[in-house]
Coordinates of C-alpha atoms in Angstrom, one line a residue:
M209 CA -78.4 -3.4 60.7
R210 CA -79.5 -2.8 57.1
E211 CA -78.2 0.8 57.2
E212 CA -74.9 -0.4 58.5
K213 CA -74.6 -3.0 55.7
L214 CA -75.4 -0.4 53.1
R215 CA -72.9 2.1 54.5
T216 CA -70.2 -0.6 54.6
V217 CA -70.8 -1.7 51.0
R218 CA -70.9 2.0 49.9
S219 CA -67.6 2.7 51.6
D220 CA -66.1 -0.4 50.1
V221 CA -67.2 0.5 46.6
Q222 CA -65.8 4.1 47.1
V223 CA -62.5 2.8 48.2
L224 CA -62.3 0.4 45.2
L225 CA -63.2 3.1 42.8
Q226 CA -60.6 5.4 44.3
E227 CA -57.9 2.7 44.0
A228 CA -58.9 2.1 40.4
Q229 CA -58.7 5.8 39.6
E230 CA -55.2 6.0 41.2
L231 CA -54.1 3.0 39.1
F232 CA -55.4 4.5 35.9
N233 CA -53.8 7.8 36.6
E234 CA -50.5 6.0 37.2
A235 CA -51.0 3.9 34.1
A236 CA -51.5 7.0 32.0
A237 CA -48.1 8.3 33.0
A238 CA -46.4 4.9 32.6
T239 CA -45.5 3.1 29.4
G240 CA -45.0 -0.4 28.1
K241 CA -45.5 -3.5 30.3
K242 CA -45.9 -1.4 33.5
A243 CA -48.8 0.5 32.0
E244 CA -50.5 -2.7 30.9
D245 CA -50.1 -4.2 34.4
L246 CA -51.5 -1.1 36.0
R247 CA -54.5 -1.1 33.6
A248 CA -55.1 -4.8 34.3
Q249 CA -55.1 -4.1 38.1
G250 CA -57.5 -1.2 37.6
E251 CA -59.9 -3.3 35.6
E252 CA -59.7 -6.0 38.3
I253 CA -60.6 -3.5 40.9
L254 CA -63.5 -2.1 38.8
D255 CA -64.8 -5.6 38.4
R256 CA -64.7 -6.2 42.2
A257 CA -66.6 -2.9 42.7
F258 CA -69.2 -3.9 40.1
I259 CA -69.7 -7.2 41.8
K260 CA -70.2 -5.5 45.1
A261 CA -72.6 -3.0 43.5
Q262 CA -74.6 -6.0 42.1
G263 CA -74.7 -7.6 45.5
I264 CA -76.1 -4.5 47.1
Q265 CA -78.6 -4.1 44.4
S266 CA -79.9 -7.7 45.0
Y267 CA -80.0 -6.9 48.7
V268 CA -82.0 -3.7 48.2
V269 CA -84.5 -5.5 45.9
Q270 CA -84.9 -8.3 48.3
T271 CA -85.5 -5.9 51.2
G272 CA -88.0 -4.0 49.1
K273 CA -89.9 -7.2 48.4
E274 CA -90.0 -8.0 52.1
I275 CA -91.3 -4.6 53.0
A276 CA -94.0 -4.8 50.3
A277 CA -95.0 -8.2 51.5
T278 CA -95.2 -7.0 55.1
T279 CA -97.2 -4.0 54.1
D280 CA -99.6 -6.1 52.0
D281 CA -100.1 -8.4 55.0
Y282 CA -100.8 -5.5 57.3
V283 CA -103.3 -4.0 54.9
Q284 CA -105.0 -7.3 54.4
S285 CA -105.3 -7.8 58.2
N286 CA -106.3 -4.2 59.0
P287 CA -108.1 -2.7 56.0
W288 CA -110.0 0.1 57.8
R289 CA -106.9 1.2 59.7
A290 CA -104.9 1.2 56.4
I291 CA -107.6 3.4 54.8
A292 CA -107.5 5.8 57.8
I293 CA -103.7 6.0 57.7
S294 CA -103.6 6.6 53.9
T295 CA -106.4 9.2 54.2
G296 CA -104.5 11.1 56.9
V297 CA -101.2 11.0 54.9
G298 CA -103.1 12.2 51.8
L299 CA -104.6 15.0 53.8
L300 CA -101.3 16.1 55.2
L301 CA -99.6 16.0 51.8
G302 CA -102.5 18.0 50.3
L303 CA -102.2 20.7 52.9
C304 CA -98.4 20.9 52.4
V305 CA -98.8 21.2 48.6
S306 CA -101.5 23.8 48.8
R307 CA -99.5 25.9 51.3
S308 CA -96.4 25.7 49.1
G309 CA -98.5 26.9 46.2
E310 CA -99.7 30.0 48.0
R311 CA -96.1 31.3 48.4

């Protein structure tokens, strides 16, 4: 569900930015009142994209906090298991780094 929400917002922002780009390109070719109207529409679209980006940033920060809290709870409940898992991950990373250095 989280991935789908991120993809949807990313797609929405891309569409909004593309629309704004098209309006700004059209505004560059236009003059007078029409150019001003097109620029205003482009700015409005960019504002909507910015608001969507801020919303997704808040969502990602909140999700990160939830993951950190869940991880902290797990480590507090299972300290030895957490030590064993982190030791195993560290060992695997060390092996990968040492082998990549040999090449």
